[in-house]
PDB file of C-alpha atoms in Angstrom:
ATOM      1  CA  MET A 652     -18.405  32.824  17.916  1.00  0.00           C
ATOM      2  CA  LEU A 653     -18.818  29.187  18.815  1.00  0.00           C
ATOM      3  CA  HIS A 654     -19.680  26.840  15.954  1.00  0.00           C
ATOM      4  CA  ASP A 655     -20.490  23.368  17.179  1.00  0.00           C
ATOM      5  CA  ASP A 656     -23.075  20.764  16.259  1.00  0.00           C
ATOM      6  CA  TYR A 657     -23.754  19.995  19.928  1.00  0.00           C
ATOM      7  CA  ILE A 658     -23.890  23.556  21.231  1.00  0.00           C
ATOM      8  CA  LEU A 659     -27.534  23.230  22.281  1.00  0.00           C
ATOM      9  CA  PHE A 660     -26.938  20.722  25.087  1.00  0.00           C
ATOM     10  CA  ARG A 661     -23.430  21.931  25.891  1.00  0.00           C
ATOM     11  CA  LEU A 662     -24.118  25.652  26.222  1.00  0.00           C
ATOM     12  CA  TYR A 663     -27.714  26.811  25.858  1.00  0.00           C
ATOM     13  CA  VAL A 664     -29.537  24.133  27.880  1.00  0.00           C
ATOM     14  CA  PRO A 665     -27.155  24.509  30.864  1.00  0.00           C
ATOM     15  CA  LEU A 666     -27.680  28.280  30.785  1.00  0.00           C
ATOM     16  CA  VAL A 667     -31.474  27.886  30.772  1.00  0.00           C
ATOM     17  CA  LEU A 668     -31.301  25.265  33.531  1.00  0.00           C
ATOM     18  CA  THR A 669     -29.102  27.600  35.580  1.00  0.00           C
ATOM     19  CA  ILE A 670     -31.769  30.300  35.390  1.00  0.00           C
ATOM     20  CA  LEU A 671     -34.452  27.741  36.284  1.00  0.00           C
ATOM     21  CA  LEU A 672     -32.392  26.551  39.263  1.00  0.00           C
ATOM     22  CA  ALA A 673     -31.958  30.130  40.462  1.00  0.00           C
ATOM     23  CA  ILE A 674     -35.744  30.549  40.380  1.00  0.00           C
ATOM     24  CA  MET A 675     -36.175  27.238  42.213  1.00  0.00           C
ATOM     25  CA  ALA A 676     -33.669  28.335  44.880  1.00  0.00           C
ATOM     26  CA  TYR A 677     -35.563  31.590  45.340  1.00  0.00           C
ATOM     27  CA  VAL A 678     -38.955  29.860  45.663  1.00  0.00           C
ATOM     28  CA  HIS A 679     -37.947  26.836  47.749  1.00  0.00           C
ATOM     29  CA  ARG A 680     -38.465  26.987  51.499  1.00  0.00           C
ATOM     30  CA  LYS A 681     -35.992  24.407  52.809  1.00  0.00           C
ATOM     31  CA  GLN A 682     -32.410  25.550  53.259  1.00  0.00           C
ATOM     32  CA  LEU A 683     -30.898  22.107  52.521  1.00  0.00           C
ATOM     33  CA  PHE A 684     -32.385  21.990  49.031  1.00  0.00           C
ATOM     34  CA  ARG A 685     -31.076  25.464  48.309  1.00  0.00           C
ATOM     35  CA  TYR A 686     -27.548  24.140  48.843  1.00  0.00           C
ATOM     36  CA  ILE A 687     -28.238  21.421  46.267  1.00  0.00           C
ATOM     37  CA  TYR A 688     -29.507  24.047  43.824  1.00  0.00           C
ATOM     38  CA  PHE A 689     -26.441  26.228  44.322  1.00  0.00           C
ATOM     39  CA  CYS A 690     -24.092  23.236  43.870  1.00  0.00           C
ATOM     40  CA  ASN A 691     -25.950  22.460  40.663  1.00  0.00           C
ATOM     41  CA  ILE A 692     -25.632  26.051  39.464  1.00  0.00           C
ATOM     42  CA  PHE A 693     -21.910  25.877  40.255  1.00  0.00           C
ATOM     43  CA  CYS A 694     -21.571  22.677  38.160  1.00  0.00           C
ATOM     44  CA  PHE A 695     -23.340  24.270  35.198  1.00  0.00           C
ATOM     45  CA  VAL A 696     -21.259  27.455  35.413  1.00  0.00           C
ATOM     46  CA  ILE A 697     -18.058  25.380  35.445  1.00  0.00           C
ATOM     47  CA  ALA A 698     -19.343  23.366  32.472  1.00  0.00           C
ATOM     48  CA  VAL A 699     -20.233  26.462  30.425  1.00  0.00           C
ATOM     49  CA  VAL A 700     -16.977  28.305  31.157  1.00  0.00           C
ATOM     50  CA  SER A 701     -14.835  25.249  30.421  1.00  0.00           C
ATOM     51  CA  TYR A 702     -16.814  24.572  27.221  1.00  0.00           C
ATOM     52  CA  VAL A 703     -16.135  28.106  25.993  1.00  0.00           C
ATOM     53  CA  LEU A 704     -12.432  27.746  26.872  1.00  0.00           C
ATOM     54  CA  VAL A 705     -12.143  24.433  25.015  1.00  0.00           C
ATOM     55  CA  MET A 706     -13.995  25.667  21.935  1.00  0.00           C
ATOM     56  CA  ASN A 707     -11.917  28.852  21.685  1.00  0.00           C
ATOM     57  CA  HIS A 708      -8.617  26.984  21.984  1.00  0.00           C
ATOM     58  CA  PRO A 709      -6.999  26.379  18.566  1.00  0.00           C
ATOM     59  CA  ALA A 710      -6.841  22.706  17.623  1.00  0.00           C
ATOM     60  CA  GLY A 711      -3.367  21.200  17.685  1.00  0.00           C
ATOM     61  CA  GLN A 712      -1.790  24.089  19.576  1.00  0.00           C
ATOM     62  CA  PRO A 713      -0.175  23.518  22.981  1.00  0.00           C
ATOM     63  CA  TYR A 714      -1.927  24.865  26.035  1.00  0.00           C
ATOM     64  CA  SER A 715      -0.799  28.264  27.283  1.00  0.00           C
ATOM     65  CA  ALA A 716      -0.771  27.075  30.910  1.00  0.00           C
ATOM     66  CA  PRO A 717      -0.436  23.619  32.512  1.00  0.00           C
ATOM     67  CA  TRP A 718      -3.832  23.867  34.199  1.00  0.00           C
ATOM     68  CA  MET A 719      -5.520  24.099  30.780  1.00  0.00           C
ATOM     69  CA  ALA A 720      -5.011  20.342  30.355  1.00  0.00           C
ATOM     70  CA  ALA A 721      -7.594  19.791  33.108  1.00  0.00           C
ATOM     71  CA  VAL A 722     -10.288  21.940  31.476  1.00  0.00           C
ATOM     72  CA  PRO A 723     -11.846  19.123  29.366  1.00  0.00           C
ATOM     73  CA  PHE A 724     -12.133  16.979  32.497  1.00  0.00           C
ATOM     74  CA  LEU A 725     -13.696  19.876  34.381  1.00  0.00           C
ATOM     75  CA  TRP A 726     -16.224  20.206  31.569  1.00  0.00           C
ATOM     76  CA  LEU A 727     -16.972  16.484  31.689  1.00  0.00           C
ATOM     77  CA  PHE A 728     -17.537  16.405  35.448  1.00  0.00           C
ATOM     78  CA  GLY A 729     -19.416  19.699  35.385  1.00  0.00           C
ATOM     79  CA  ILE A 730     -21.861  18.760  32.637  1.00  0.00           C
ATOM     80  CA  PHE A 731     -22.631  15.239  33.865  1.00  0.00           C
ATOM     81  CA  GLY A 732     -22.751  16.380  37.486  1.00  0.00           C
ATOM     82  CA  GLY A 733     -24.977  19.274  36.507  1.00  0.00           C
ATOM     83  CA  TYR A 734     -27.475  17.165  34.584  1.00  0.00           C
ATOM     84  CA  PHE A 735     -27.581  14.485  37.303  1.00  0.00           C
ATOM     85  CA  LEU A 736     -28.004  17.053  40.063  1.00  0.00           C
ATOM     86  CA  PHE A 737     -30.682  18.802  38.020  1.00  0.00           C
ATOM     87  CA  LEU A 738     -32.723  15.600  37.897  1.00  0.00           C
ATOM     88  CA  VAL A 739     -32.325  15.222  41.664  1.00  0.00           C
ATOM     89  CA  SER A 740     -33.129  18.902  42.236  1.00  0.00           C
ATOM     90  CA  ALA A 741     -36.202  18.895  40.012  1.00  0.00           C
ATOM     91  CA  PHE A 742     -37.508  15.755  41.731  1.00  0.00           C
ATOM     92  CA  ALA A 743     -36.930  17.273  45.190  1.00  0.00           C
ATOM     93  CA  PHE A 744     -38.584  20.526  44.132  1.00  0.00           C
ATOM     94  CA  LEU A 745     -41.632  18.759  42.710  1.00  0.00           C
ATOM     95  CA  VAL A 746     -41.991  16.537  45.783  1.00  0.00           C
ATOM     96  CA  GLU A 747     -41.860  19.599  48.022  1.00  0.00           C
ATOM     97  CA  MET A 748     -44.352  21.512  45.868  1.00  0.00           C
ATOM     98  CA  ALA A 749     -46.645  18.463  45.530  1.00  0.00           C
ATOM     99  CA  GLN A 750     -47.463  18.749  49.216  1.00  0.00           C
ATOM    100  CA  ARG A 751     -49.293  22.007  48.526  1.00  0.00           C
ATOM    101  CA  ARG A 752     -50.211  22.204  44.825  1.00  0.00           C
ATOM    102  CA  MET A 753     -52.108  19.898  42.487  1.00  0.00           C
ATOM    103  CA  LEU A 754     -50.152  20.960  39.389  1.00  0.00           C
ATOM    104  CA  ALA A 755     -46.941  19.772  41.027  1.00  0.00           C
ATOM    105  CA  ARG A 756     -48.565  16.388  41.711  1.00  0.00           C
ATOM    106  CA  VAL A 757     -49.502  16.059  38.060  1.00  0.00           C
ATOM    107  CA  LEU A 758     -45.994  17.049  36.924  1.00  0.00           C
ATOM    108  CA  LEU A 759     -44.475  14.613  39.413  1.00  0.00           C
ATOM    109  CA  GLY A 760     -46.654  11.815  38.052  1.00  0.00           C
ATOM    110  CA  ILE A 761     -45.675  12.649  34.474  1.00  0.00           C
ATOM    111  CA  GLY A 762     -42.003  12.746  35.496  1.00  0.00           C
ATOM    112  CA  ILE A 763     -42.197   9.352  37.198  1.00  0.00           C
ATOM    113  CA  LEU A 764     -43.982   7.903  34.164  1.00  0.00           C
ATOM    114  CA  PHE A 765     -41.280   9.338  31.898  1.00  0.00           C
ATOM    115  CA  LEU A 766     -38.519   7.812  34.042  1.00  0.00           C
ATOM    116  CA  VAL A 767     -40.238   4.407  34.022  1.00  0.00           C
ATOM    117  CA  LEU A 768     -40.566   4.545  30.225  1.00  0.00           C
ATOM    118  CA  LEU A 769     -36.915   5.574  29.956  1.00  0.00           C
ATOM    119  CA  LEU A 770     -35.917   2.616  32.140  1.00  0.00           C
ATOM    120  CA  ILE A 771     -37.948   0.227  29.972  1.00  0.00           C
ATOM    121  CA  LYS A 772     -36.303   1.646  26.833  1.00  0.00           C
ATOM    122  CA  ALA A 773     -32.835   1.284  28.409  1.00  0.00           C
ATOM    123  CA  LEU A 774     -33.542  -2.334  29.351  1.00  0.00           C
ATOM    124  CA  PHE A 775     -34.791  -3.010  25.820  1.00  0.00           C
ATOM    125  CA  VAL A 776     -31.566  -1.593  24.351  1.00  0.00           C
ATOM    126  CA  LEU A 777     -29.449  -3.527  26.862  1.00  0.00           C
ATOM    127  CA  PHE A 778     -31.132  -6.849  26.142  1.00  0.00           C
ATOM    128  CA  GLY A 779     -30.989  -6.153  22.410  1.00  0.00           C
ATOM    129  CA  ALA A 780     -27.259  -5.535  22.680  1.00  0.00           C
ATOM    130  CA  ILE A 781     -26.821  -8.768  24.626  1.00  0.00           C
ATOM    131  CA  TRP A 782     -28.830 -10.629  21.974  1.00  0.00           C
ATOM    132  CA  VAL A 783     -26.653  -9.219  19.175  1.00  0.00           C
ATOM    133  CA  MET A 784     -23.439 -10.027  21.062  1.00  0.00           C
ATOM    134  CA  ARG A 785     -24.609 -13.617  21.400  1.00  0.00           C
ATOM    135  CA  GLY A 786     -24.173 -14.155  17.673  1.00  0.00           C
ATOM    136  CA  VAL A 787     -20.624 -12.770  17.585  1.00  0.00           C
ATOM    137  CA  TYR A 788     -18.999 -15.882  18.998  1.00  0.00           C
TER     138      TYR A 788
END
């Protein structure tokens, strides 16, 4: 079995988000957004499969096939692409649902507030890093 400290966000969260995206694709009315959901599901499936391949490969041993050298890069693009596309997909889903349901409007407002707070935190960290770097020279 897989034993990793980061298995939650590398394996279990993508699996749960894949199920959530499948439900969103089933519920959503617009065909264009369904393509985004299926691309996102594809990214998460690639990320999960490549994660399992990397974790089951013995450390220090050569790869059994030349294409195995690309698996860590596939995982990297799959996981970051999957999380980014999930944010886009969730926002598109909530905007579409907010036209008809009040709960979706509330969730959309909470999501926008969360993103604004995250941006403020990121700017605080960035300016703090710049302030610390100022004293290095």
